Short mmCIF file of C-alpha atoms in Angstrom, two decimals:
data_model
loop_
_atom_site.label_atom_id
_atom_site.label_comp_id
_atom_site.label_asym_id
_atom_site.label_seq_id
_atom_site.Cartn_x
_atom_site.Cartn_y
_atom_site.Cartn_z
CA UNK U 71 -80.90 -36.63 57.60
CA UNK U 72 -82.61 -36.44 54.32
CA UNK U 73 -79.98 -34.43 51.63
CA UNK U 74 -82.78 -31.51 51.08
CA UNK U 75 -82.20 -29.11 47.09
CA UNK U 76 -83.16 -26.20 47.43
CA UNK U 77 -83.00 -23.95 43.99
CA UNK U 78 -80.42 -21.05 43.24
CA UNK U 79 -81.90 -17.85 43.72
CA UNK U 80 -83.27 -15.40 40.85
CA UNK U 81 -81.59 -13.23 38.54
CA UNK U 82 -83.09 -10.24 37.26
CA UNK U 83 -85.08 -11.11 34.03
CA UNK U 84 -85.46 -14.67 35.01
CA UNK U 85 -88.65 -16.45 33.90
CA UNK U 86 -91.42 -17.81 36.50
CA UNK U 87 -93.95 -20.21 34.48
CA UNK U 88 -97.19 -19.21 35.83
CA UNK U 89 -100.23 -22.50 35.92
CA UNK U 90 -103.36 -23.97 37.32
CA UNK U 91 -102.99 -27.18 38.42
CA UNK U 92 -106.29 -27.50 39.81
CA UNK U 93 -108.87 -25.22 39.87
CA UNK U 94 -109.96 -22.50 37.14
CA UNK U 95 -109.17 -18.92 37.21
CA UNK U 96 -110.56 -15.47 35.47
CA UNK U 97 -108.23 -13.59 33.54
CA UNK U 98 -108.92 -10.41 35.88
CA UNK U 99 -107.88 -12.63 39.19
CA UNK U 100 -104.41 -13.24 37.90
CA UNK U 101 -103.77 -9.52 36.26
CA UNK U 102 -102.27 -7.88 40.01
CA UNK U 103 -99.95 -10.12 41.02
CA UNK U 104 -98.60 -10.67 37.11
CA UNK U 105 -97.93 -7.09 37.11
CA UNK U 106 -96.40 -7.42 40.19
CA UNK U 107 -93.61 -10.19 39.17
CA UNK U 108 -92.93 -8.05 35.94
CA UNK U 109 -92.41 -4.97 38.75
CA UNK U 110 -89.77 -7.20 40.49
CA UNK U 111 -88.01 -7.24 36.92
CA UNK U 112 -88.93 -10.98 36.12
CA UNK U 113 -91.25 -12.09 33.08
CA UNK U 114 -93.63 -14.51 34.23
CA UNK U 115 -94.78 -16.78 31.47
CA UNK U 116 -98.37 -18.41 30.92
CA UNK U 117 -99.52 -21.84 31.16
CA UNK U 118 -100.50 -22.80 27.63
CA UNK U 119 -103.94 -24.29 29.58
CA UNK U 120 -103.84 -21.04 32.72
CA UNK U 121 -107.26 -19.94 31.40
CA UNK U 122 -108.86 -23.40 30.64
CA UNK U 123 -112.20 -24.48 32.02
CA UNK U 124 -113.48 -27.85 31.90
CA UNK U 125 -116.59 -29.24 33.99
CA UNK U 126 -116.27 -32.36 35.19
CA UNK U 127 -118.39 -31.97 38.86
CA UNK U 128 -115.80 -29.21 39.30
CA UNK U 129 -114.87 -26.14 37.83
CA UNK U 130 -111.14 -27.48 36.64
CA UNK U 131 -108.55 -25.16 34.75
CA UNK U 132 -108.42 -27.96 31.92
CA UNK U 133 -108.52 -32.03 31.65
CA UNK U 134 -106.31 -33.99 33.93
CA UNK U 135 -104.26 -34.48 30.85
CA UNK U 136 -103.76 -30.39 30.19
CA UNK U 137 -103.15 -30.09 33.58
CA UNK U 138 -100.18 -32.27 33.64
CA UNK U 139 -98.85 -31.07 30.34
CA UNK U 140 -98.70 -27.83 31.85
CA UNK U 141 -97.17 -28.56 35.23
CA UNK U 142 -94.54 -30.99 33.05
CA UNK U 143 -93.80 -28.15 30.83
CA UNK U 144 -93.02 -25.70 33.07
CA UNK U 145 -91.01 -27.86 35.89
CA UNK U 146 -89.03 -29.13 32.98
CA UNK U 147 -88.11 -26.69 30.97
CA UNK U 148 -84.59 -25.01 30.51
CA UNK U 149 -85.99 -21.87 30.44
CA UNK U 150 -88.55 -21.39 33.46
CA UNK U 151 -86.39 -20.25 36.56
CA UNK U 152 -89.96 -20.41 39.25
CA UNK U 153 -93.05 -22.13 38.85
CA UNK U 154 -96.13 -20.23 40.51
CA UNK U 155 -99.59 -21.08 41.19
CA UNK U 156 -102.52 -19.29 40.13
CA UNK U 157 -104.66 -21.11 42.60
CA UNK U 158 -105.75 -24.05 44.92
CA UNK U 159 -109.16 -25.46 45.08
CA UNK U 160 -109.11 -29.38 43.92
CA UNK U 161 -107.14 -31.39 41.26
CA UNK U 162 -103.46 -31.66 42.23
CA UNK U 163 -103.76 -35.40 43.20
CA UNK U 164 -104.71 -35.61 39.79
CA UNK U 165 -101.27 -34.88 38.62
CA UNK U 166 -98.76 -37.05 40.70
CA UNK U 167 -98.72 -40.36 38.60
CA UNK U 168 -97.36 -38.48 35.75
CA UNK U 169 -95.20 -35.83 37.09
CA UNK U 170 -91.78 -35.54 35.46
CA UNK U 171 -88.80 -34.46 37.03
CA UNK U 172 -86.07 -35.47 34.55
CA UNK U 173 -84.74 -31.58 33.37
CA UNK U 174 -85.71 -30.53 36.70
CA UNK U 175 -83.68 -32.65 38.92
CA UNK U 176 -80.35 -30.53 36.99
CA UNK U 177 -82.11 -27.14 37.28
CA UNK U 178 -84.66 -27.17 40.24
CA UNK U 179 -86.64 -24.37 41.08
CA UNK U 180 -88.74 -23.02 43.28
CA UNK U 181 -92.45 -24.43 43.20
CA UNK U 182 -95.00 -21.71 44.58
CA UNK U 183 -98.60 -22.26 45.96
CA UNK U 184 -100.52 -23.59 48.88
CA UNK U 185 -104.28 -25.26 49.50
CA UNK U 186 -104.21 -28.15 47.16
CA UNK U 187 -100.46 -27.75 45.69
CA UNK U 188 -99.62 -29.13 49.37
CA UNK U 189 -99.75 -32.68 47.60
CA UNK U 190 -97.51 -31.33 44.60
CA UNK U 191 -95.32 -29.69 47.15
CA UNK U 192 -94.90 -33.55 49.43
CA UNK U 193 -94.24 -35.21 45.83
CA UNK U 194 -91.48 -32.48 46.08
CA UNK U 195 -90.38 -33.26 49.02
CA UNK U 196 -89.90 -37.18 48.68
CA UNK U 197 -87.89 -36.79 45.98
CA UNK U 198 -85.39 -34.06 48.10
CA UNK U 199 -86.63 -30.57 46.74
CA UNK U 200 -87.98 -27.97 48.91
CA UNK U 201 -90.97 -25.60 47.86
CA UNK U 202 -92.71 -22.45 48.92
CA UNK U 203 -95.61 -22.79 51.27
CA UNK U 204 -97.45 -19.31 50.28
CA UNK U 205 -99.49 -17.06 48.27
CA UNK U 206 -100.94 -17.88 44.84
CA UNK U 207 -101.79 -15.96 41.84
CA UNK U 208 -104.95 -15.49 42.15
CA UNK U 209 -104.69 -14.70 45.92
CA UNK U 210 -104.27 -10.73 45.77
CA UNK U 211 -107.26 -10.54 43.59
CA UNK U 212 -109.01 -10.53 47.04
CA UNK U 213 -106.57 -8.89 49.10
CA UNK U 214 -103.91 -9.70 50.92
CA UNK U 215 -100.78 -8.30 52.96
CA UNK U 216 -98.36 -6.76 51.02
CA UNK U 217 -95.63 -8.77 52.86
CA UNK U 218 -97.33 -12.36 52.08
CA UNK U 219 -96.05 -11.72 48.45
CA UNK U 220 -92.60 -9.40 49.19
CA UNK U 221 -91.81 -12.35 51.75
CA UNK U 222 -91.87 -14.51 48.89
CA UNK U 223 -89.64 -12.88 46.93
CA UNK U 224 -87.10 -12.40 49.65
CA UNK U 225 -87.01 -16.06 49.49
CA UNK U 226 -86.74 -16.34 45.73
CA UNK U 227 -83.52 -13.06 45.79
CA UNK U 228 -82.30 -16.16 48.30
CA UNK U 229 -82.63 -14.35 51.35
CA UNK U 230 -83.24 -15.76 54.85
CA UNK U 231 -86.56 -16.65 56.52
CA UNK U 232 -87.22 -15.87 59.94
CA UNK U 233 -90.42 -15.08 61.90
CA UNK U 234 -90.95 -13.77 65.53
CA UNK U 235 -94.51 -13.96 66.44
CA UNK U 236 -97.12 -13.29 69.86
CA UNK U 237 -97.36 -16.42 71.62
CA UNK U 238 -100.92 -17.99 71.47
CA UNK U 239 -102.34 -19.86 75.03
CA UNK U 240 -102.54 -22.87 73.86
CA UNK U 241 -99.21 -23.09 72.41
CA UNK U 242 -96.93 -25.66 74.39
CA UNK U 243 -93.15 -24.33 75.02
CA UNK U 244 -90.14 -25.57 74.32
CA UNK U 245 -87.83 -25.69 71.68
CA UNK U 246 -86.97 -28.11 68.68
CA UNK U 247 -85.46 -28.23 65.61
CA UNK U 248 -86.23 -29.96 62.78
CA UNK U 249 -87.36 -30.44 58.74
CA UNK U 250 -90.71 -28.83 57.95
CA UNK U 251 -93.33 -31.01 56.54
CA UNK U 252 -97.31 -30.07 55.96
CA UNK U 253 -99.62 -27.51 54.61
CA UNK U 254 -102.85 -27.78 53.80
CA UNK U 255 -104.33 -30.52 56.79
CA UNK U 256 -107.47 -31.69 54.31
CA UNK U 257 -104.28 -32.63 51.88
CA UNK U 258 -102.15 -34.12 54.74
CA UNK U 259 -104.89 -36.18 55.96
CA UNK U 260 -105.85 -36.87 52.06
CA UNK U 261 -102.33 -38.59 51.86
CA UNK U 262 -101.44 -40.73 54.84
CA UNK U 263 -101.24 -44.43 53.58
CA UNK U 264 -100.07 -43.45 50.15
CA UNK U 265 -96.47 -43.09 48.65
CA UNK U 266 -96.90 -39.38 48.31
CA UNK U 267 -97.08 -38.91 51.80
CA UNK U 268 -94.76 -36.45 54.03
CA UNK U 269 -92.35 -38.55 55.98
CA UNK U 270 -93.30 -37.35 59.60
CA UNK U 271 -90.54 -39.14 61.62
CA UNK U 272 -88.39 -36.26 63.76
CA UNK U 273 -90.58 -33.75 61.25
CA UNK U 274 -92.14 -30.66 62.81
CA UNK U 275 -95.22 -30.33 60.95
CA UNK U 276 -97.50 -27.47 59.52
CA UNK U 277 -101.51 -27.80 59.47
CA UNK U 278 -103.69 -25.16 57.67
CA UNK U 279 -107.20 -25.30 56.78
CA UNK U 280 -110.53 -23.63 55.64
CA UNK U 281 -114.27 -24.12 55.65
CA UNK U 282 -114.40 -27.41 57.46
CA UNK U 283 -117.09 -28.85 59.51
CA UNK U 284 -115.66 -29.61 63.45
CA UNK U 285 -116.74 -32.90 63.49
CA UNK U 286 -114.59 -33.27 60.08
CA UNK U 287 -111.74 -31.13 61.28
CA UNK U 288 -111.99 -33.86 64.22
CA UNK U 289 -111.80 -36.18 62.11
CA UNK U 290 -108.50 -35.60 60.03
CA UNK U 291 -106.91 -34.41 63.33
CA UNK U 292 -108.12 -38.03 64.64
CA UNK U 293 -106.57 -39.84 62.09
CA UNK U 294 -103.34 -38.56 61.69
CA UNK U 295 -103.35 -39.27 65.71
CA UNK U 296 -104.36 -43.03 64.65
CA UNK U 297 -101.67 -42.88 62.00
CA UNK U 298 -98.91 -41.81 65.07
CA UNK U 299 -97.65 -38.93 62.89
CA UNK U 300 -98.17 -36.83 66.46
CA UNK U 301 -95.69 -39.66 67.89
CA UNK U 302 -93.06 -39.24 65.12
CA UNK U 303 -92.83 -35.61 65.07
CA UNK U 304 -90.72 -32.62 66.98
CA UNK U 305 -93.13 -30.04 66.63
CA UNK U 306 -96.36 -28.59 65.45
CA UNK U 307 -97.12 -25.25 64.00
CA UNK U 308 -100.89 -24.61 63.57
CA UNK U 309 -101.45 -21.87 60.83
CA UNK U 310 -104.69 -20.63 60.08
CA UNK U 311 -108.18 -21.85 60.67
CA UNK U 312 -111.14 -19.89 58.77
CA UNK U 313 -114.52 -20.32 58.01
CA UNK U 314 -115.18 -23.05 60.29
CA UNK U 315 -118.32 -24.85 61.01
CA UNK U 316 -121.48 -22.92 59.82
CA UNK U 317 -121.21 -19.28 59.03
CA UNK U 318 -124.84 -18.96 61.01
CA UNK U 319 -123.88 -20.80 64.21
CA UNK U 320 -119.93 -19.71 64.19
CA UNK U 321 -119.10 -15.81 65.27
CA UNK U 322 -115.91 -16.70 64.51
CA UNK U 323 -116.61 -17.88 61.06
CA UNK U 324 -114.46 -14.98 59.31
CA UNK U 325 -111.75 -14.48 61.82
CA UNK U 326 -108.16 -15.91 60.79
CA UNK U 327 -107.91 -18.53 63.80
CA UNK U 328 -110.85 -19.67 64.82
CA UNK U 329 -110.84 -20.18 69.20
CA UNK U 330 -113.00 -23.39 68.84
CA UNK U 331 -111.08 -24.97 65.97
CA UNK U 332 -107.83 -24.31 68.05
CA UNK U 333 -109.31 -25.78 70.93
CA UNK U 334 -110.53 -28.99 69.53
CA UNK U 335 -106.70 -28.88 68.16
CA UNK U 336 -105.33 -28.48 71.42
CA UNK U 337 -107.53 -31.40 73.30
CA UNK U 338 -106.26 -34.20 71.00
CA UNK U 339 -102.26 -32.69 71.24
CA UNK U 340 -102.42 -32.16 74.17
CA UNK U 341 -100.91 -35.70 75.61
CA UNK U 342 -98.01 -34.88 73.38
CA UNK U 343 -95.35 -33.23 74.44
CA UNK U 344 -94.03 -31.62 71.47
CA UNK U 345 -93.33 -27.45 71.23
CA UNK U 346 -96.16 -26.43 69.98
CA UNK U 347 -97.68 -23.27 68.23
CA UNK U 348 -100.81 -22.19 67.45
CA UNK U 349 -101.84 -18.83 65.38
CA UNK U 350 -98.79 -18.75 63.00
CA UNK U 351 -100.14 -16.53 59.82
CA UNK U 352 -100.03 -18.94 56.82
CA UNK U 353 -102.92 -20.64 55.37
CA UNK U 354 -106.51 -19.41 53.90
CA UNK U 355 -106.25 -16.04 55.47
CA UNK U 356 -105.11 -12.30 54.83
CA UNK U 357 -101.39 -12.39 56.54
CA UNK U 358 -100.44 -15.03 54.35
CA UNK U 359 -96.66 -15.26 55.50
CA UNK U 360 -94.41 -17.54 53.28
CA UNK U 361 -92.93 -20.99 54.73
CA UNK U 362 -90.12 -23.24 53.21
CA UNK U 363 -91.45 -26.67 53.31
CA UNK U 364 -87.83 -28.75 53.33
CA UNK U 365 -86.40 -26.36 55.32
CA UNK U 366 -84.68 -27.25 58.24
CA UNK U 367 -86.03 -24.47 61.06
CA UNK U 368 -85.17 -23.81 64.68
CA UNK U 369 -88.81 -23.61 67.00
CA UNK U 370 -88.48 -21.87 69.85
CA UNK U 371 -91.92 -21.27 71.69
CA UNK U 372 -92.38 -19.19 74.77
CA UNK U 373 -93.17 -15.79 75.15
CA UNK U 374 -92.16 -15.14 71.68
CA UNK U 375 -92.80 -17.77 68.92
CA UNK U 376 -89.53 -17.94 67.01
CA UNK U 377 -88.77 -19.40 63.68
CA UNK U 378 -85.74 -19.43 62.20
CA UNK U 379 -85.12 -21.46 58.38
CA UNK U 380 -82.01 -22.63 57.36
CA UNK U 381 -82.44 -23.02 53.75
CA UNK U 382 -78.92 -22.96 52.15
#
């Protein structure tokens, strides 16, 4: 079994370097949750590039080459304790030829963030350090549970993960254990062939995603069935699935977990018999619950969905 790091919890006063690795933010998006890790007695420190903009067919915060000085700097140094997202959106895969892990392989910490940072957090991951699966930055700006972001600082006081949740009709039952792998499914799918892939073998895996076409969300389900990861793993754990298809055609098009998405989910799993759970709340929606990807977690589906890490 893979020899998994996971970083020493915080102290009170302890500084979390705060960056965009891919998309831009507004100074006004960030200010909530910022005041919110200073309320939790920790200082967060900016990004020299958090507030850069630079057009190039996207809206990204800063040139590839900011971008990685930033993420560098603040897995790196001595100093930073947490590193935490302001946002998603595109430009991580940018960043992995260059990332640097020589001062944080002797003091690693926790990497926060979801959407696109799912390709920062398998880089993690291959190299043995585990990462937080939840809420950026920016996320509050637009509302959010108050427990997506107290979860995640439960995890970073070091205290123990563990989820009991309604059972969904298309989950399968059973129960598994196993190394969590996953996140973001458009960043999962945007990986398989390459180095930075998640090693799926005896993996149970978590899929996310938002404002996909079906025939497209077919499509990356499709090929990670061509690419056997549904043959290597122990278990899958389907988070959310919003703004699906076209807002016109789709009644569903705001709600969290979209039937039709789960359903096209459930007709390619479904010769795999693997525990299975659908409507966990992580991913692009409001009840944005924290996960520990390089944790190993007990899955135990039947009436109850139960999830229990064991980060040490």
């Amino acid at each position: 079994m893979q020899n998994i790091i996971f970083p020493k919890p915080l102290k009170k006063g302890d500084k979390i370097a705060i960056i965009s690795p891919a998309g831009s933010v507004e100074i006004p998006q960030l200010e909530k949750t910022l005041e919110l890790i200073k309320s939790k007695g920790y200082e967060p420190i900016l990004g020299e590039n958090l507030y850069t903009k630079y057009q190039n067919g996207y809206s990204y915060a800063g040139t590839e080459k900011q971008r990685i000085n930033d993420i560098n700097w603040a897995l790196n140094d001595k100093e930073i304790s947490a590193v935490w997202t302001s946002r998603g959106g595109y430009g991580c895969q940018h960043l992995l030829q260059d990332l640097k892990l020589t001062e944080f392989k002797k003091n690693p910490k926790c990497y926060i963030g979801y959407s696109d940072n799912t390709v920062i957090q398998s880089y993690l991951l291959k190299k043995g350090f585990a990462s937080i699966h939840g809420q950026t930055i920016k996320t509050s700006s637009f509302g959010v549970t108050e427990e997506s972001y107290e979860l995640i600082f439960d995890i970073l006081k070091g205290k123990k993960l563990n989820y009991k949740i309604d059972s969904n009709p298309n989950n399968r039952v059973g129960e598994t254990s196993g190394i969590l792998v996953g996140g973001n499914l458009a960043l999962v799918y945007a990986l398989l062939g390459t180095s930075y892939s998640f090693d799926f073998t005896d993996k149970i895996l978590f899929i996310e995603d938002i404002g996909e076409n079906f025939y497209a969300l077919d499509r990356m389900i499709m090929s990670l069935e061509l690419a056997d990861v549904f043959k290597k793993i122990k278990g899958l754990i389907i988070g959310g699935m919003t703004n699906m298809g076209k807002e016109t055609e789709n009644k569903e098009y705001e709600e969290s977990f979209d039937s039709f998405a789960y359903q096209l989910i459930a007709d390619r799993v479904s010769k795999y018999d693997v525990p299975t759970v659908f409507g966990f709340p992580n991913g692009h929606i409001f009840d944005n619950r924290p996960l520990i990807i390089g944790s190993e977690i007990n899955l135990k589906v039947g009436k109850k969905v139960i999830v229990e890490f064991h980060q040490s």
